[in-house]
Amino acid sequence: MSRIIDDLKLQYKMGGVIIRLIFINIFLFAVPAIVFSILQLFKVNIDYMDFVSLSTDWSLLLVKPWSLLTYAFFHSGFFHILFNLLLLNFFGNLFLTYFTQKQLLGLYLLSAVFSGLLYMIGYMFLPALAGVNASMVGASGAIMAVLLATVTYQPYMEVRLFLFGNVKLWQIALVLIVLDLIQLPMDNTGGHIAHLAGAFFGFLYIRLLQSGTDLSNAVTNIINFFVNLFQPKKAT
């Protein structure tokens, strides 16, 4: 068992941003599910998803501001996380063909926040959603941002899909966006809003990058600040 854990630690340490994001998502899905399932045997019922999911109630954002980001690292079921992580691995590696690990991490985090905000704003202003309280988890918005960023930069890149053969990247993006638009008035309206918001952010990120502004630098600077803050100071 210890060898398995050591191997996983090594893969996490040596892997890039995609592997680390996948590991983090799996860890945050599996460990709480196991722990809180065991606690239920002792009649301790805690809805941990309530602490990390993003609610459409703005007052709850004041109580749990971390939810604007944590929702993008938690999933509601096995197939939910499986599908999202397969897409993250696929689209993330396409993104890394042209961009850096730091840019991928920055895009993932920033698009998650942006998608979350648009999700909440949608429930505030769309008449069909007025007065509806909902909550959301999942990395789909951030994954759509990674896809659209790659599409915006290299729309005619070809990938090979099982059963479909070679298709252009813009065609995949178009199908996914159209499906989200069609399903907006159906179930999971908030999720589809987040997908579309993430897609828009991915497009915006590349356009700003091409004009000389790399939004991911803000994330890198914040991470470096906290890393330096907790690093022991060298004696002079």
PDB file of C-alpha atoms in Angstrom:
ATOM      1  CA  MET A   1       0.000   0.000   0.000  1.00  0.00           C
ATOM      2  CA  SER A   2       2.814   2.377   0.903  1.00  0.00           C
ATOM      3  CA  ARG A   3       4.425   1.716  -2.485  1.00  0.00           C
ATOM      4  CA  ILE A   4       1.189   2.672  -4.242  1.00  0.00           C
ATOM      5  CA  ILE A   5       0.982   5.894  -2.237  1.00  0.00           C
ATOM      6  CA  ASP A   6       4.642   6.658  -2.979  1.00  0.00           C
ATOM      7  CA  ASP A   7       4.018   6.036  -6.682  1.00  0.00           C
ATOM      8  CA  LEU A   8       1.023   8.384  -6.668  1.00  0.00           C
ATOM      9  CA  LYS A   9       3.072  11.038  -4.879  1.00  0.00           C
ATOM     10  CA  LEU A  10       5.812  10.695  -7.482  1.00  0.00           C
ATOM     11  CA  GLN A  11       3.334  10.991 -10.356  1.00  0.00           C
ATOM     12  CA  TYR A  12       1.821  14.086  -8.764  1.00  0.00           C
ATOM     13  CA  LYS A  13       5.239  15.639  -8.188  1.00  0.00           C
ATOM     14  CA  MET A  14       6.608  14.839 -11.632  1.00  0.00           C
ATOM     15  CA  GLY A  15       3.385  15.414 -13.565  1.00  0.00           C
ATOM     16  CA  GLY A  16       2.372  18.700 -15.094  1.00  0.00           C
ATOM     17  CA  VAL A  17      -0.595  20.927 -14.321  1.00  0.00           C
ATOM     18  CA  ILE A  18      -3.099  18.587 -15.976  1.00  0.00           C
ATOM     19  CA  ILE A  19      -2.041  15.594 -13.866  1.00  0.00           C
ATOM     20  CA  ARG A  20      -2.107  17.704 -10.704  1.00  0.00           C
ATOM     21  CA  LEU A  21      -5.564  19.098 -11.462  1.00  0.00           C
ATOM     22  CA  ILE A  22      -6.822  15.577 -12.161  1.00  0.00           C
ATOM     23  CA  PHE A  23      -5.319  14.265  -8.909  1.00  0.00           C
ATOM     24  CA  ILE A  24      -6.794  17.147  -6.902  1.00  0.00           C
ATOM     25  CA  ASN A  25     -10.251  16.660  -8.421  1.00  0.00           C
ATOM     26  CA  ILE A  26     -10.163  12.904  -7.770  1.00  0.00           C
ATOM     27  CA  PHE A  27      -8.919  13.394  -4.200  1.00  0.00           C
ATOM     28  CA  LEU A  28     -11.639  15.947  -3.423  1.00  0.00           C
ATOM     29  CA  PHE A  29     -14.253  13.644  -4.926  1.00  0.00           C
ATOM     30  CA  ALA A  30     -13.211  10.349  -3.333  1.00  0.00           C
ATOM     31  CA  VAL A  31     -11.958  11.225   0.147  1.00  0.00           C
ATOM     32  CA  PRO A  32     -14.943  13.301   1.373  1.00  0.00           C
ATOM     33  CA  ALA A  33     -17.371  10.780  -0.157  1.00  0.00           C
ATOM     34  CA  ILE A  34     -15.723   7.928   1.747  1.00  0.00           C
ATOM     35  CA  VAL A  35     -15.302   9.814   5.029  1.00  0.00           C
ATOM     36  CA  PHE A  36     -18.838  11.201   5.185  1.00  0.00           C
ATOM     37  CA  SER A  37     -20.343   7.884   4.091  1.00  0.00           C
ATOM     38  CA  ILE A  38     -18.634   6.202   7.043  1.00  0.00           C
ATOM     39  CA  LEU A  39     -19.834   8.959   9.367  1.00  0.00           C
ATOM     40  CA  GLN A  40     -23.417   8.225   8.323  1.00  0.00           C
ATOM     41  CA  LEU A  41     -23.045   4.803   9.951  1.00  0.00           C
ATOM     42  CA  PHE A  42     -22.645   6.704  13.225  1.00  0.00           C
ATOM     43  CA  LYS A  43     -25.692   8.847  12.384  1.00  0.00           C
ATOM     44  CA  VAL A  44     -23.530  11.867  11.624  1.00  0.00           C
ATOM     45  CA  ASN A  45     -25.086  13.422   8.540  1.00  0.00           C
ATOM     46  CA  ILE A  46     -23.118  16.305   7.064  1.00  0.00           C
ATOM     47  CA  ASP A  47     -23.799  17.652   3.589  1.00  0.00           C
ATOM     48  CA  TYR A  48     -20.233  18.668   2.768  1.00  0.00           C
ATOM     49  CA  MET A  49     -21.274  19.688  -0.743  1.00  0.00           C
ATOM     50  CA  ASP A  50     -23.182  22.539   0.829  1.00  0.00           C
ATOM     51  CA  PHE A  51     -19.873  24.029   1.998  1.00  0.00           C
ATOM     52  CA  VAL A  52     -18.125  23.904  -1.393  1.00  0.00           C
ATOM     53  CA  SER A  53     -20.907  24.295  -3.975  1.00  0.00           C
ATOM     54  CA  LEU A  54     -21.698  27.665  -5.519  1.00  0.00           C
ATOM     55  CA  SER A  55     -25.174  28.902  -4.688  1.00  0.00           C
ATOM     56  CA  THR A  56     -27.279  31.371  -6.667  1.00  0.00           C
ATOM     57  CA  ASP A  57     -28.001  33.117  -3.356  1.00  0.00           C
ATOM     58  CA  TRP A  58     -25.602  36.077  -3.221  1.00  0.00           C
ATOM     59  CA  SER A  59     -25.893  36.317   0.558  1.00  0.00           C
ATOM     60  CA  LEU A  60     -24.356  32.845   0.846  1.00  0.00           C
ATOM     61  CA  LEU A  61     -21.342  34.047  -1.126  1.00  0.00           C
ATOM     62  CA  LEU A  62     -20.570  36.352   1.798  1.00  0.00           C
ATOM     63  CA  VAL A  63     -20.724  33.383   4.164  1.00  0.00           C
ATOM     64  CA  LYS A  64     -18.605  31.072   2.011  1.00  0.00           C
ATOM     65  CA  PRO A  65     -16.634  33.197  -0.492  1.00  0.00           C
ATOM     66  CA  TRP A  66     -14.337  30.233  -1.230  1.00  0.00           C
ATOM     67  CA  SER A  67     -17.249  28.556  -3.047  1.00  0.00           C
ATOM     68  CA  LEU A  68     -16.632  30.831  -6.054  1.00  0.00           C
ATOM     69  CA  LEU A  69     -13.596  28.641  -6.723  1.00  0.00           C
ATOM     70  CA  THR A  70     -14.087  25.395  -4.808  1.00  0.00           C
ATOM     71  CA  TYR A  71     -17.171  24.441  -6.819  1.00  0.00           C
ATOM     72  CA  ALA A  72     -14.870  23.856  -9.810  1.00  0.00           C
ATOM     73  CA  PHE A  73     -12.962  21.121  -7.930  1.00  0.00           C
ATOM     74  CA  PHE A  74     -15.921  19.046  -6.731  1.00  0.00           C
ATOM     75  CA  HIS A  75     -18.327  16.807  -8.651  1.00  0.00           C
ATOM     76  CA  SER A  76     -21.747  15.340  -7.985  1.00  0.00           C
ATOM     77  CA  GLY A  77     -21.184  11.784  -9.161  1.00  0.00           C
ATOM     78  CA  PHE A  78     -18.811   9.253 -10.692  1.00  0.00           C
ATOM     79  CA  PHE A  79     -19.777   9.816 -14.330  1.00  0.00           C
ATOM     80  CA  HIS A  80     -19.777  13.580 -13.785  1.00  0.00           C
ATOM     81  CA  ILE A  81     -16.144  13.597 -12.690  1.00  0.00           C
ATOM     82  CA  LEU A  82     -15.109  10.887 -15.173  1.00  0.00           C
ATOM     83  CA  PHE A  83     -16.455  12.791 -18.180  1.00  0.00           C
ATOM     84  CA  ASN A  84     -15.019  16.118 -17.004  1.00  0.00           C
ATOM     85  CA  LEU A  85     -11.545  14.756 -16.294  1.00  0.00           C
ATOM     86  CA  LEU A  86     -11.387  12.937 -19.628  1.00  0.00           C
ATOM     87  CA  LEU A  87     -12.198  16.225 -21.354  1.00  0.00           C
ATOM     88  CA  LEU A  88      -9.733  18.133 -19.172  1.00  0.00           C
ATOM     89  CA  ASN A  89      -6.971  15.723 -20.118  1.00  0.00           C
ATOM     90  CA  PHE A  90      -7.863  15.874 -23.819  1.00  0.00           C
ATOM     91  CA  PHE A  91      -8.404  19.613 -24.192  1.00  0.00           C
ATOM     92  CA  GLY A  92      -5.680  20.494 -21.705  1.00  0.00           C
ATOM     93  CA  ASN A  93      -3.027  18.671 -23.711  1.00  0.00           C
ATOM     94  CA  LEU A  94      -4.188  20.422 -26.881  1.00  0.00           C
ATOM     95  CA  PHE A  95      -3.849  23.755 -25.063  1.00  0.00           C
ATOM     96  CA  LEU A  96      -0.319  22.866 -23.922  1.00  0.00           C
ATOM     97  CA  THR A  97       0.675  22.342 -27.542  1.00  0.00           C
ATOM     98  CA  TYR A  98       0.809  26.132 -27.829  1.00  0.00           C
ATOM     99  CA  PHE A  99       0.877  27.510 -24.290  1.00  0.00           C
ATOM    100  CA  THR A 100       2.571  26.972 -20.934  1.00  0.00           C
ATOM    101  CA  GLN A 101       1.657  25.075 -17.775  1.00  0.00           C
ATOM    102  CA  LYS A 102       1.264  28.343 -15.851  1.00  0.00           C
ATOM    103  CA  GLN A 103      -1.098  29.701 -18.478  1.00  0.00           C
ATOM    104  CA  LEU A 104      -3.234  26.557 -18.261  1.00  0.00           C
ATOM    105  CA  LEU A 105      -3.495  26.814 -14.485  1.00  0.00           C
ATOM    106  CA  GLY A 106      -4.279  30.521 -14.663  1.00  0.00           C
ATOM    107  CA  LEU A 107      -6.935  29.972 -17.310  1.00  0.00           C
ATOM    108  CA  TYR A 108      -8.548  27.136 -15.339  1.00  0.00           C
ATOM    109  CA  LEU A 109      -8.802  29.172 -12.123  1.00  0.00           C
ATOM    110  CA  LEU A 110      -9.815  32.490 -13.677  1.00  0.00           C
ATOM    111  CA  SER A 111     -12.434  30.933 -15.940  1.00  0.00           C
ATOM    112  CA  ALA A 112     -13.879  29.030 -12.976  1.00  0.00           C
ATOM    113  CA  VAL A 113     -14.411  32.312 -11.117  1.00  0.00           C
ATOM    114  CA  PHE A 114     -15.781  34.037 -14.213  1.00  0.00           C
ATOM    115  CA  SER A 115     -18.162  31.167 -15.009  1.00  0.00           C
ATOM    116  CA  GLY A 116     -19.341  31.121 -11.397  1.00  0.00           C
ATOM    117  CA  LEU A 117     -20.120  34.828 -11.433  1.00  0.00           C
ATOM    118  CA  LEU A 118     -22.006  34.613 -14.740  1.00  0.00           C
ATOM    119  CA  TYR A 119     -23.933  31.647 -13.345  1.00  0.00           C
ATOM    120  CA  MET A 120     -25.056  33.723 -10.357  1.00  0.00           C
ATOM    121  CA  ILE A 121     -25.822  36.782 -12.491  1.00  0.00           C
ATOM    122  CA  GLY A 122     -27.897  34.631 -14.848  1.00  0.00           C
ATOM    123  CA  TYR A 123     -30.140  33.534 -11.997  1.00  0.00           C
ATOM    124  CA  MET A 124     -30.489  37.152 -10.939  1.00  0.00           C
ATOM    125  CA  PHE A 125     -31.555  38.660 -14.269  1.00  0.00           C
ATOM    126  CA  LEU A 126     -33.107  35.925 -16.431  1.00  0.00           C
ATOM    127  CA  PRO A 127     -36.893  36.042 -15.908  1.00  0.00           C
ATOM    128  CA  ALA A 128     -37.305  32.272 -16.133  1.00  0.00           C
ATOM    129  CA  LEU A 129     -34.838  31.816 -13.274  1.00  0.00           C
ATOM    130  CA  ALA A 130     -36.046  34.632 -11.019  1.00  0.00           C
ATOM    131  CA  GLY A 131     -36.503  33.468  -7.444  1.00  0.00           C
ATOM    132  CA  VAL A 132     -34.981  30.060  -8.130  1.00  0.00           C
ATOM    133  CA  ASN A 133     -32.372  28.848  -5.654  1.00  0.00           C
ATOM    134  CA  ALA A 134     -29.825  26.432  -7.065  1.00  0.00           C
ATOM    135  CA  SER A 135     -26.269  25.309  -6.464  1.00  0.00           C
ATOM    136  CA  MET A 136     -23.528  24.072  -8.746  1.00  0.00           C
ATOM    137  CA  VAL A 137     -20.378  21.956  -8.690  1.00  0.00           C
ATOM    138  CA  GLY A 138     -18.137  20.801 -11.514  1.00  0.00           C
ATOM    139  CA  ALA A 139     -15.193  21.851 -13.653  1.00  0.00           C
ATOM    140  CA  SER A 140     -17.133  22.061 -16.934  1.00  0.00           C
ATOM    141  CA  GLY A 141     -16.977  25.851 -17.247  1.00  0.00           C
ATOM    142  CA  ALA A 142     -13.200  25.879 -16.804  1.00  0.00           C
ATOM    143  CA  ILE A 143     -12.803  22.995 -19.256  1.00  0.00           C
ATOM    144  CA  MET A 144     -14.867  24.841 -21.879  1.00  0.00           C
ATOM    145  CA  ALA A 145     -12.553  27.813 -21.407  1.00  0.00           C
ATOM    146  CA  VAL A 146      -9.520  25.633 -22.125  1.00  0.00           C
ATOM    147  CA  LEU A 147     -11.198  24.280 -25.271  1.00  0.00           C
ATOM    148  CA  LEU A 148     -12.289  27.669 -26.613  1.00  0.00           C
ATOM    149  CA  ALA A 149      -8.905  29.209 -25.867  1.00  0.00           C
ATOM    150  CA  THR A 150      -7.275  26.543 -28.017  1.00  0.00           C
ATOM    151  CA  VAL A 151      -9.933  26.889 -30.710  1.00  0.00           C
ATOM    152  CA  THR A 152      -9.547  30.665 -30.809  1.00  0.00           C
ATOM    153  CA  TYR A 153      -5.799  30.336 -31.242  1.00  0.00           C
ATOM    154  CA  GLN A 154      -5.806  27.378 -33.669  1.00  0.00           C
ATOM    155  CA  PRO A 155      -9.346  26.715 -34.990  1.00  0.00           C
ATOM    156  CA  TYR A 156      -8.283  24.466 -37.865  1.00  0.00           C
ATOM    157  CA  MET A 157      -6.245  22.077 -35.757  1.00  0.00           C
ATOM    158  CA  GLU A 158      -7.373  18.532 -36.513  1.00  0.00           C
ATOM    159  CA  VAL A 159      -7.961  15.782 -33.954  1.00  0.00           C
ATOM    160  CA  ARG A 160      -8.996  12.197 -34.505  1.00  0.00           C
ATOM    161  CA  LEU A 161     -12.191  11.074 -32.798  1.00  0.00           C
ATOM    162  CA  PHE A 162     -13.434   7.525 -32.481  1.00  0.00           C
ATOM    163  CA  LEU A 163     -16.219   6.827 -35.013  1.00  0.00           C
ATOM    164  CA  PHE A 164     -15.891  10.307 -36.550  1.00  0.00           C
ATOM    165  CA  GLY A 165     -12.320  10.272 -37.852  1.00  0.00           C
ATOM    166  CA  ASN A 166     -10.486  13.570 -38.305  1.00  0.00           C
ATOM    167  CA  VAL A 167     -12.423  16.677 -37.295  1.00  0.00           C
ATOM    168  CA  LYS A 168     -11.388  20.271 -36.874  1.00  0.00           C
ATOM    169  CA  LEU A 169     -11.262  21.727 -33.397  1.00  0.00           C
ATOM    170  CA  TRP A 170     -13.735  24.499 -34.217  1.00  0.00           C
ATOM    171  CA  GLN A 171     -16.290  21.869 -35.201  1.00  0.00           C
ATOM    172  CA  ILE A 172     -16.074  20.219 -31.767  1.00  0.00           C
ATOM    173  CA  ALA A 173     -16.463  23.588 -30.064  1.00  0.00           C
ATOM    174  CA  LEU A 174     -19.418  24.525 -32.252  1.00  0.00           C
ATOM    175  CA  VAL A 175     -21.275  21.289 -31.478  1.00  0.00           C
ATOM    176  CA  LEU A 176     -20.746  21.708 -27.721  1.00  0.00           C
ATOM    177  CA  ILE A 177     -21.848  25.349 -27.745  1.00  0.00           C
ATOM    178  CA  VAL A 178     -24.954  24.607 -29.829  1.00  0.00           C
ATOM    179  CA  LEU A 179     -25.894  21.768 -27.471  1.00  0.00           C
ATOM    180  CA  ASP A 180     -25.563  24.115 -24.489  1.00  0.00           C
ATOM    181  CA  LEU A 181     -27.720  26.748 -26.192  1.00  0.00           C
ATOM    182  CA  ILE A 182     -30.400  24.194 -27.059  1.00  0.00           C
ATOM    183  CA  GLN A 183     -30.467  22.809 -23.514  1.00  0.00           C
ATOM    184  CA  LEU A 184     -30.526  26.203 -21.749  1.00  0.00           C
ATOM    185  CA  PRO A 185     -34.292  26.117 -21.032  1.00  0.00           C
ATOM    186  CA  MET A 186     -34.162  22.452 -20.032  1.00  0.00           C
ATOM    187  CA  ASP A 187     -32.548  20.757 -17.019  1.00  0.00           C
ATOM    188  CA  ASN A 188     -29.315  22.109 -15.533  1.00  0.00           C
ATOM    189  CA  THR A 189     -29.791  25.625 -16.890  1.00  0.00           C
ATOM    190  CA  GLY A 190     -27.144  26.971 -14.534  1.00  0.00           C
ATOM    191  CA  GLY A 191     -24.619  24.427 -15.725  1.00  0.00           C
ATOM    192  CA  HIS A 192     -25.172  25.417 -19.343  1.00  0.00           C
ATOM    193  CA  ILE A 193     -24.780  29.085 -18.425  1.00  0.00           C
ATOM    194  CA  ALA A 194     -21.441  28.234 -16.800  1.00  0.00           C
ATOM    195  CA  HIS A 195     -20.341  26.300 -19.901  1.00  0.00           C
ATOM    196  CA  LEU A 196     -21.123  29.233 -22.189  1.00  0.00           C
ATOM    197  CA  ALA A 197     -19.476  31.686 -19.792  1.00  0.00           C
ATOM    198  CA  GLY A 198     -16.347  29.537 -19.717  1.00  0.00           C
ATOM    199  CA  ALA A 199     -16.324  29.371 -23.522  1.00  0.00           C
ATOM    200  CA  PHE A 200     -16.561  33.163 -23.734  1.00  0.00           C
ATOM    201  CA  PHE A 201     -13.759  33.584 -21.200  1.00  0.00           C
ATOM    202  CA  GLY A 202     -11.508  31.222 -23.166  1.00  0.00           C
ATOM    203  CA  PHE A 203     -12.097  33.297 -26.296  1.00  0.00           C
ATOM    204  CA  LEU A 204     -11.513  36.540 -24.383  1.00  0.00           C
ATOM    205  CA  TYR A 205      -8.325  35.191 -22.784  1.00  0.00           C
ATOM    206  CA  ILE A 206      -6.699  34.490 -26.152  1.00  0.00           C
ATOM    207  CA  ARG A 207      -7.788  37.781 -27.672  1.00  0.00           C
ATOM    208  CA  LEU A 208      -6.264  39.672 -24.741  1.00  0.00           C
ATOM    209  CA  LEU A 209      -3.140  37.503 -24.907  1.00  0.00           C
ATOM    210  CA  GLN A 210      -2.725  38.320 -28.587  1.00  0.00           C
ATOM    211  CA  SER A 211      -2.943  42.015 -27.742  1.00  0.00           C
ATOM    212  CA  GLY A 212      -0.204  41.652 -25.119  1.00  0.00           C
ATOM    213  CA  THR A 213      -2.189  41.028 -21.898  1.00  0.00           C
ATOM    214  CA  ASP A 214      -1.766  37.645 -20.213  1.00  0.00           C
ATOM    215  CA  LEU A 215      -4.462  37.370 -17.553  1.00  0.00           C
ATOM    216  CA  SER A 216      -2.838  34.247 -16.120  1.00  0.00           C
ATOM    217  CA  ASN A 217       0.012  36.398 -14.787  1.00  0.00           C
ATOM    218  CA  ALA A 218      -2.345  37.592 -12.051  1.00  0.00           C
ATOM    219  CA  VAL A 219      -2.762  34.005 -10.823  1.00  0.00           C
ATOM    220  CA  THR A 220       0.981  33.359 -11.036  1.00  0.00           C
ATOM    221  CA  ASN A 221       1.702  36.504  -9.007  1.00  0.00           C
ATOM    222  CA  ILE A 222      -0.806  35.526  -6.309  1.00  0.00           C
ATOM    223  CA  ILE A 223       0.607  31.995  -6.065  1.00  0.00           C
ATOM    224  CA  ASN A 224       4.176  33.298  -5.906  1.00  0.00           C
ATOM    225  CA  PHE A 225       3.171  35.756  -3.180  1.00  0.00           C
ATOM    226  CA  PHE A 226       1.838  33.011  -0.911  1.00  0.00           C
ATOM    227  CA  VAL A 227       4.723  30.673  -1.711  1.00  0.00           C
ATOM    228  CA  ASN A 228       7.232  33.356  -0.762  1.00  0.00           C
ATOM    229  CA  LEU A 229       5.180  34.295   2.290  1.00  0.00           C
ATOM    230  CA  PHE A 230       5.458  30.831   3.812  1.00  0.00           C
ATOM    231  CA  GLN A 231       8.997  30.045   2.708  1.00  0.00           C
ATOM    232  CA  PRO A 232      11.586  30.313   5.498  1.00  0.00           C
ATOM    233  CA  LYS A 233      13.714  33.370   5.110  1.00  0.00           C
ATOM    234  CA  LYS A 234      17.375  32.778   4.442  1.00  0.00           C
ATOM    235  CA  ALA A 235      19.796  34.004   7.070  1.00  0.00           C
ATOM    236  CA  THR A 236      21.961  36.923   5.960  1.00  0.00           C
TER     237      THR A 236
END
